[in-house]
N, CA, C and O of each residue as an XYZ file, in Angstrom:
508
protein
N      -3.621     16.953    -12.815
C      -3.968     16.613    -11.448
C      -3.233     15.242    -10.602
O      -2.726     14.364    -11.300
N      -3.204     15.111     -9.131
C      -2.722     14.103     -8.702
C      -3.560     12.822     -8.989
O      -4.783     12.943     -8.929
N      -3.027     11.607     -9.295
C      -4.139     10.629     -8.993
C      -3.322      9.466     -8.914
O      -2.229      9.496     -9.479
N      -3.676      8.463     -8.310
C      -3.363      6.835     -7.612
C      -4.623      6.170     -8.076
O      -5.745      6.490     -7.684
N      -4.312      5.052     -9.093
C      -5.129      4.155     -9.322
C      -4.749      2.723     -8.849
O      -3.615      2.296     -9.065
N      -5.573      2.069     -8.283
C      -5.124      0.745     -8.121
C      -5.621     -0.149     -8.928
O      -6.640      0.079     -9.580
N      -4.998     -1.223     -8.986
C      -5.688     -2.779     -9.763
C      -5.207     -3.846     -9.498
O      -4.102     -3.784     -8.958
N      -5.816     -5.302     -9.759
C      -4.966     -6.298     -9.469
C      -5.780     -6.684     -8.320
O      -5.142     -7.327     -7.486
N      -7.362     -6.415     -7.954
C      -7.857     -6.885     -6.734
C      -8.696     -8.046     -7.142
O      -8.880     -8.005     -8.359
N      -9.220     -8.971     -6.628
C     -10.103     -9.683     -6.756
C     -10.596    -11.020     -6.067
O     -10.504    -10.791     -4.861
N     -11.051    -12.242     -6.239
C     -11.459    -13.212     -5.305
C     -10.345    -14.214     -5.246
O      -9.879    -14.401     -6.369
N      -9.741    -14.951     -4.267
C      -8.889    -16.106     -4.614
C      -9.309    -16.841     -3.207
O      -9.782    -16.283     -2.216
N      -8.988    -18.369     -3.390
C      -9.137    -19.191     -1.916
C      -7.972    -18.954     -1.037
O      -6.950    -18.478     -1.530
N      -8.034    -19.242      0.219
C      -6.895    -19.187      1.149
C      -5.910    -19.973      0.610
O      -5.965    -21.043      0.004
N      -4.748    -19.064      1.022
C      -3.304    -19.766      0.520
C      -3.027    -19.043     -0.977
O      -1.857    -19.095     -1.356
N      -3.905    -18.435     -1.781
C      -3.695    -18.169     -2.961
C      -2.444    -16.768     -2.909
O      -1.686    -16.410     -2.007
N      -2.680    -16.219     -4.361
C      -1.831    -14.976     -4.240
C      -2.629    -14.014     -5.196
O      -3.442    -14.296     -6.076
N      -2.132    -12.730     -4.741
C      -2.427    -11.689     -5.715
C      -1.461    -10.571     -5.749
O      -0.942    -10.259     -4.678
N      -1.134     -9.905     -6.846
C      -0.462     -8.667     -6.722
C      -1.363     -7.450     -7.190
O      -2.106     -7.369     -8.168
N      -1.077     -6.539     -6.208
C      -1.853     -5.047     -6.556
C      -0.699     -4.458     -7.063
O       0.464     -4.820     -6.883
N      -1.262     -3.200     -7.933
C      -0.847     -2.204     -8.397
C      -1.031     -1.118     -8.014
O      -2.035     -1.096     -7.302
N      -0.446      0.084     -8.145
C      -1.026      1.263     -7.862
C      -0.165      2.250     -8.913
O       1.041      2.478     -8.818
N      -1.134      2.816    -10.007
C      -0.388      3.568    -10.818
C      -0.406      5.396    -10.573
O      -1.503      5.954    -10.531
N       0.578      6.021    -10.459
C       0.523      7.458     -9.843
C       0.754      8.336    -11.333
O       1.417      7.990    -12.311
N       0.135      9.308    -11.166
C       0.624     10.535    -11.750
C       0.240     11.915    -11.490
O      -0.520     12.072    -10.535
N       0.580     12.877    -12.094
C       0.292     14.307    -11.886
C       1.484     14.643    -10.995
O       1.573     15.868    -10.905
N       2.443     14.007    -10.298
C       3.294     14.663     -9.221
C       4.796     14.243     -9.554
O       5.005     13.725    -10.651
N       5.791     14.425     -8.719
C       6.953     13.906     -8.979
C       7.358     12.451     -8.006
O       8.057     12.509     -6.994
N       6.754     11.180     -8.561
C       6.707     10.177     -7.736
C       7.709      9.783     -7.071
O       7.512      9.503     -5.888
N       8.995      9.654     -7.602
C       9.874      9.474     -6.877
C      10.355     10.030     -5.910
O      11.430      9.634     -5.459
N       9.629     11.166     -5.306
C      10.159     12.154     -4.406
C       9.153     12.006     -2.812
O       9.312     12.628     -1.761
N       8.080     10.900     -3.176
C       7.194     10.575     -2.413
C       7.477      9.199     -1.957
O       7.711      8.258     -2.715
N       7.436      9.139     -0.556
C       7.093      7.719      0.138
C       5.748      7.451     -0.276
O       5.002      8.363     -0.633
N       5.302      5.916     -0.240
C       4.193      5.291     -0.485
C       3.543      4.347      0.410
O       4.304      3.792      1.202
N       2.256      4.023      0.470
C       1.931      2.864      1.539
C       0.845      2.232      0.891
O       0.220      2.771     -0.022
N       0.578      0.995      1.377
C      -0.770      0.538      1.280
C      -1.606      0.345      2.631
O      -1.044     -0.102      3.631
N      -2.878      0.671      2.638
C      -3.473      0.596      3.727
C      -4.861     -0.450      2.957
O      -4.984     -0.796      1.782
N      -5.606     -0.688      3.954
C      -6.897     -1.686      3.771
C      -7.810     -1.472      5.034
O      -7.516     -1.232      6.205
N      -8.939     -1.628      4.441
C     -10.349     -1.328      5.495
C     -11.213     -2.555      5.415
O     -11.800     -2.778      4.356
N     -11.333     -3.287      6.329
C     -12.500     -4.465      6.346
C     -13.769     -3.949      6.760
O     -13.864     -2.953      7.477
N     -14.750     -4.602      6.329
C     -16.310     -3.948      6.614
C     -16.271     -3.888      8.185
O     -15.671     -4.789      8.771
N     -16.798     -3.007      8.813
C     -16.892     -2.756     10.174
C     -15.628     -2.070     10.850
O     -15.591     -1.672     12.014
N     -14.839     -2.015     10.138
C     -13.198     -2.134     10.839
C     -12.645     -0.742     10.233
O     -12.895     -0.373      9.086
N     -11.941     -0.094     11.062
C     -11.019      1.002     10.717
C      -9.964      0.868      9.901
O      -9.437     -0.244      9.900
N      -9.413      1.877      9.053
C      -8.439      1.540      8.032
C      -7.261      1.472      8.631
O      -6.980      2.267      9.528
N      -6.354      0.454      8.197
C      -5.339     -0.241      8.764
C      -4.000      0.032      7.904
O      -4.191     -0.182      6.706
N      -2.735      0.438      8.212
C      -1.779      0.362      7.484
C      -0.967     -1.073      7.284
O      -0.449     -1.531      8.303
N      -0.857     -1.618      6.375
C      -0.101     -2.881      5.832
C       1.317     -2.901      5.498
O       2.154     -3.747      5.813
N       1.495     -1.551      4.629
C       3.231     -1.736      4.476
C       3.305     -0.317      3.891
O       2.519      0.247      3.129
N       4.422      0.104      4.427
C       4.817      1.338      3.654
C       6.524      1.204      2.928
O       7.299      0.312      3.272
N       6.815      2.110      2.051
C       7.999      2.079      1.568
C       8.539      3.481      1.261
O       7.664      4.320      1.047
N      10.001      3.959      1.187
C      10.216      4.745      1.339
C      10.752      5.220     -0.329
O      10.694      4.468     -1.302
N      11.311      6.763     -0.345
C      11.308      7.077     -2.141
C      12.066      6.404     -2.572
O      11.662      6.244     -3.724
N      13.326      5.614     -2.412
C      14.181      4.909     -3.056
C      13.443      3.539     -3.164
O      13.568      2.967     -4.247
N      12.746      2.971     -2.271
C      12.515      1.709     -2.434
C      13.447      0.910     -1.354
O      13.298     -0.301     -1.194
N      14.478      1.708     -0.578
C      15.198      0.693      0.258
C      14.907      0.356      1.396
O      15.501     -0.592      1.911
N      13.969      1.012      2.039
C      13.455      0.726      3.222
C      12.045      0.674      3.229
O      11.425      1.602      2.710
N      11.252     -0.591      3.913
C       9.926     -0.643      4.274
C       9.469     -1.053      5.496
O      10.324     -1.640      6.159
N       8.154     -0.906      6.120
C       8.038     -1.649      6.920
C       6.475     -2.258      6.730
O       5.801     -1.855      5.782
N       5.999     -3.130      7.564
C       5.056     -4.138      7.496
C       4.151     -4.142      9.054
O       4.663     -3.892     10.145
N       2.750     -4.480      8.822
C       2.041     -4.918      9.650
C       2.618     -6.183     10.019
O       3.182     -6.956      9.244
N       2.403     -6.376     11.500
C       2.881     -7.647     12.530
C       2.111     -8.880     11.321
O       2.718     -9.801     10.775
N       0.424     -8.479     11.128
C      -0.353     -9.549     10.653
C      -0.164     -9.998      9.120
O      -0.827    -10.942      8.691
N       0.889     -9.207      8.171
C       1.268     -9.643      7.265
C       2.751     -9.849      6.496
O       3.031    -10.065      5.316
N       3.704     -9.657      7.900
C       5.134     -9.630      7.615
C       5.308    -11.317      7.102
O       4.667    -12.290      7.500
N       6.235    -11.265      6.243
C       6.617    -12.865      5.622
C       5.672    -13.517      4.624
O       5.919    -14.513      3.944
N       4.405    -12.709      4.644
C       3.446    -12.900      3.393
C       3.199    -11.843      2.342
O       2.944    -12.094      1.164
N       3.280    -10.835      2.786
C       3.262     -9.460      1.840
C       4.585     -8.613      1.744
O       5.327     -8.150      2.610
N       4.603     -8.583      0.299
C       5.982     -7.804     -0.267
C       5.653     -6.452     -0.672
O       4.728     -6.546     -1.478
N       6.002     -5.119     -0.477
C       5.536     -3.964     -1.471
C       6.951     -3.721     -1.728
O       7.968     -3.955     -1.074
N       6.693     -3.098     -3.050
C       7.895     -2.506     -3.965
C       7.289     -1.273     -4.868
O       6.156     -0.793     -4.845
N       8.251     -0.979     -5.547
C       8.021      0.463     -6.286
C       9.143      0.265     -7.330
O      10.212     -0.317     -7.148
N       8.584      1.011     -8.750
C       9.048      0.860     -9.790
C       9.206      2.462    -10.116
O       8.377      2.816    -10.954
N      10.044      3.493     -9.672
C      10.180      4.495     -9.877
C      10.285      5.437    -11.295
O      10.044      6.628    -11.489
N      10.769      4.322    -12.215
C      10.868      4.612    -14.047
C       9.447      4.735    -14.309
O       9.087      5.527    -15.180
N       8.410      3.905    -13.528
C       7.194      3.550    -14.217
C       6.127      4.347    -13.539
O       5.011      4.495    -14.036
N       6.517      4.892    -12.318
C       5.530      5.570    -11.444
C       4.366      4.733    -10.977
O       3.197      5.019    -11.232
N       4.832      3.457    -10.128
C       4.131      2.389     -9.948
C       4.574      1.970     -8.604
O       5.744      1.838     -8.244
N       3.388      1.754     -7.823
C       3.697      0.782     -6.430
C       2.893     -0.062     -6.550
O       1.748      0.076     -6.980
N       3.632     -1.448     -6.019
C       3.020     -3.015     -6.152
C       3.003     -3.403     -4.514
O       3.570     -2.868     -3.562
N       2.172     -4.479     -4.593
C       2.046     -5.206     -3.353
C       1.933     -6.594     -3.502
O       0.763     -6.921     -3.700
N       2.769     -7.584     -3.478
C       2.613     -8.867     -3.637
C       1.964     -9.858     -2.616
O       2.544    -10.297     -1.622
N       0.894    -10.104     -2.932
C       0.376    -11.027     -1.232
C       0.537    -12.412     -1.573
O       0.040    -12.868     -2.603
N       1.298    -13.206     -0.655
C       1.280    -14.405     -0.722
C       0.202    -15.096      0.391
O      -0.576    -14.451      1.094
N       0.338    -16.419      0.377
C      -0.419    -17.171      1.637
C      -1.320    -16.402      2.193
O      -1.339    -16.092      3.384
N      -2.390    -15.938      1.045
C      -3.856    -15.212      1.487
C      -4.656    -15.867      2.529
O      -4.926    -17.066      2.450
N      -5.046    -15.131      3.502
C      -5.992    -15.331      4.540
C      -7.472    -15.172      4.642
O      -7.659    -14.163      3.962
N      -8.391    -15.481      4.990
C      -9.678    -14.823      4.817
C      -9.534    -13.337      5.599
O     -10.038    -12.310      5.146
N      -8.765    -13.399      6.838
C      -8.830    -11.980      7.185
C      -8.057    -11.133      6.284
O      -7.839     -9.967      6.613
N      -7.749    -11.462      5.506
C      -6.937    -10.247      4.398
C      -8.042     -9.703      3.787
O      -7.860     -8.538      3.433
N      -9.320    -10.239      3.502
C     -10.622     -9.676      2.813
C     -10.592     -8.034      3.447
O     -10.903     -7.628      4.567
N     -10.194     -7.451      2.496
C     -10.905     -5.809      2.714
C     -10.560     -5.149      1.358
O     -10.025     -5.763      0.435
N     -10.929     -3.785      1.315
C     -10.317     -2.984      0.354
C      -9.239     -2.564      0.346
O      -8.728     -2.297      1.433
N      -8.574     -2.372     -0.745
C      -6.667     -2.323     -0.435
C      -6.510     -0.988     -0.944
O      -6.748     -0.944     -2.150
N      -6.198      0.083     -0.450
C      -5.735      1.283     -0.627
C      -4.332      1.648     -0.975
O      -3.523      0.883     -0.449
N      -3.739      2.703     -1.792
C      -2.473      2.977     -2.136
C      -2.398      4.431     -1.694
O      -3.273      5.195     -2.101
N      -1.430      4.884     -0.896
C      -1.535      6.288     -0.370
C      -0.198      6.940     -0.503
O       0.827      6.304     -0.256
N      -0.175      8.241     -0.903
C       1.016      8.964     -0.969
C       1.023      9.952      0.090
O       0.011     10.546      0.461
N       2.257     10.128      0.599
C       2.941     10.901      1.795
C       2.312     12.093      1.336
O       2.054     12.383      0.168
N       2.071     12.820      2.461
C       1.699     14.754      2.382
C       2.861     15.360      1.967
O       2.842     16.391      1.294
N       4.066     14.700      2.377
C       5.428     15.825      2.120
C       6.616     14.875      1.665
O       6.768     13.708      2.027
N       7.344     15.522      0.893
C       8.281     14.762      0.287
C       9.607     14.416      0.770
O       9.878     14.954      1.843
N      10.450     13.718      0.312
C      11.679     13.315      0.636
C      12.187     12.823      2.195
O      13.217     12.957      2.856
N      10.930     12.213      2.378
C      11.325     11.643      4.079
C      10.321     10.237      4.014
O       9.399      9.969      3.244
N      10.783      9.630      4.915
C      10.275      8.113      5.227
C      10.385      8.011      6.541
O      11.468      8.293      7.052
N       9.095      7.514      7.494
C       9.291      7.163      8.933
C       8.792      5.468      9.411
O       7.591      5.205      9.352
N       9.373      4.833      9.680
C       9.376      3.637     10.319
C       8.060      3.702     10.834
O       8.081      3.371     12.019
N       6.940      3.985     10.447
C       5.733      3.492     11.078
C       4.355      3.375     10.217
O       4.279      3.920      9.116
N       3.369      2.705     10.720
C       2.010      2.760      9.631
C       0.956      3.599      9.987
O      -0.214      3.246      9.840
N       1.337      4.896     10.535
C       0.246      5.632     10.763
C      -0.067      6.164      9.418
O       0.763      6.350      8.528
N      -1.514      6.423      9.339
C      -2.165      6.995      7.884
C      -2.042      8.691      7.867
O      -2.273      9.366      6.863
N      -1.628      9.245      9.196
C      -1.594     10.774      9.177
C      -0.673     11.613      8.219
O      -0.863     12.694      7.661
N       0.545     10.618      8.219
C       1.408     11.155      7.071
C       1.193     11.002      5.475
O       1.999     11.231      4.572
N       0.039     10.604      5.414
C      -0.370     10.338      4.075
C      -1.762     11.186      3.859
O      -2.713     11.328      4.628
N      -1.551     11.671      2.608
C      -2.363     12.936      1.839
C      -3.180     12.286      0.584
O      -4.320     12.664      0.312
N      -2.689     11.557      0.049
C      -3.710     11.279     -1.258
C      -3.684      9.687     -0.992
O      -2.999      8.940     -0.294
N      -4.917      9.508     -2.014
C      -5.467      8.110     -1.824
C      -6.083      7.780     -3.229
O      -6.708      8.664     -3.814
N      -5.937      6.611     -3.757
C      -6.922      5.827     -4.667
C      -8.107      5.494     -4.418
O      -8.395      5.424     -3.223
N      -8.889      5.267     -5.154
C     -10.172      4.483     -4.857
C     -10.283      3.372     -4.400
O     -11.318      2.983     -3.858
N      -9.280      2.699     -4.535
C      -9.110      1.043     -3.398
C      -9.784     -0.216     -4.599
O     -10.681     -0.107     -5.436
N      -9.227     -0.952     -4.363
C      -9.467     -2.216     -4.986
C      -9.662     -3.291     -4.186
O      -8.847     -3.398     -3.270
N     -10.715     -4.325     -4.285
C     -11.072     -5.270     -3.395
C     -10.591     -6.448     -3.552
O     -10.491     -7.076     -4.606
N     -10.276     -6.773     -2.457
C      -9.779     -8.031     -2.328
C     -10.264     -8.948     -1.413
O     -10.337     -8.559     -0.247
N     -10.722    -10.426     -1.754
C     -11.631    -11.077     -1.138
C     -11.121    -12.805     -1.036
O     -11.000    -13.588     -1.978
N     -10.888    -13.057      0.402
C     -10.555    -14.381      0.252
C     -11.130    -15.589      1.039
O     -11.042    -15.610      2.267
N     -11.694    -16.553      0.373
C     -12.392    -17.245      0.820
C     -11.774    -18.668      1.630
O     -10.749    -19.220      1.231
N     -12.371    -19.042      2.533
C     -11.680    -20.663      2.920
C     -12.453    -21.574      2.511
O     -12.157    -22.757      2.681
């Protein structure tokens, strides 16, 4: 069965860093674009960053550009999100997701392209 498992969340002070990981299994990982989304209490889920199958192309939400970096290791079936200079407004549950279809990437952050999600990991940033 296909599975996405996030880890690395936690509580940090503003200005701190966290690295989220997502372990993928049960499908040909290198053929699918991936992404990170987040959902804060009382808000809709929003796209944070996405990455193409090879990792050569990425896109970011304006709110995280210059602070977050998405990457992937196809040999390890892993997806990462390095988060630096964290702000209280970054507090949310972070989810990794997999595109519904293989072998393409589109330069946007819409979640309609995504068909599979992990269970999420909580990130809390205090001021």
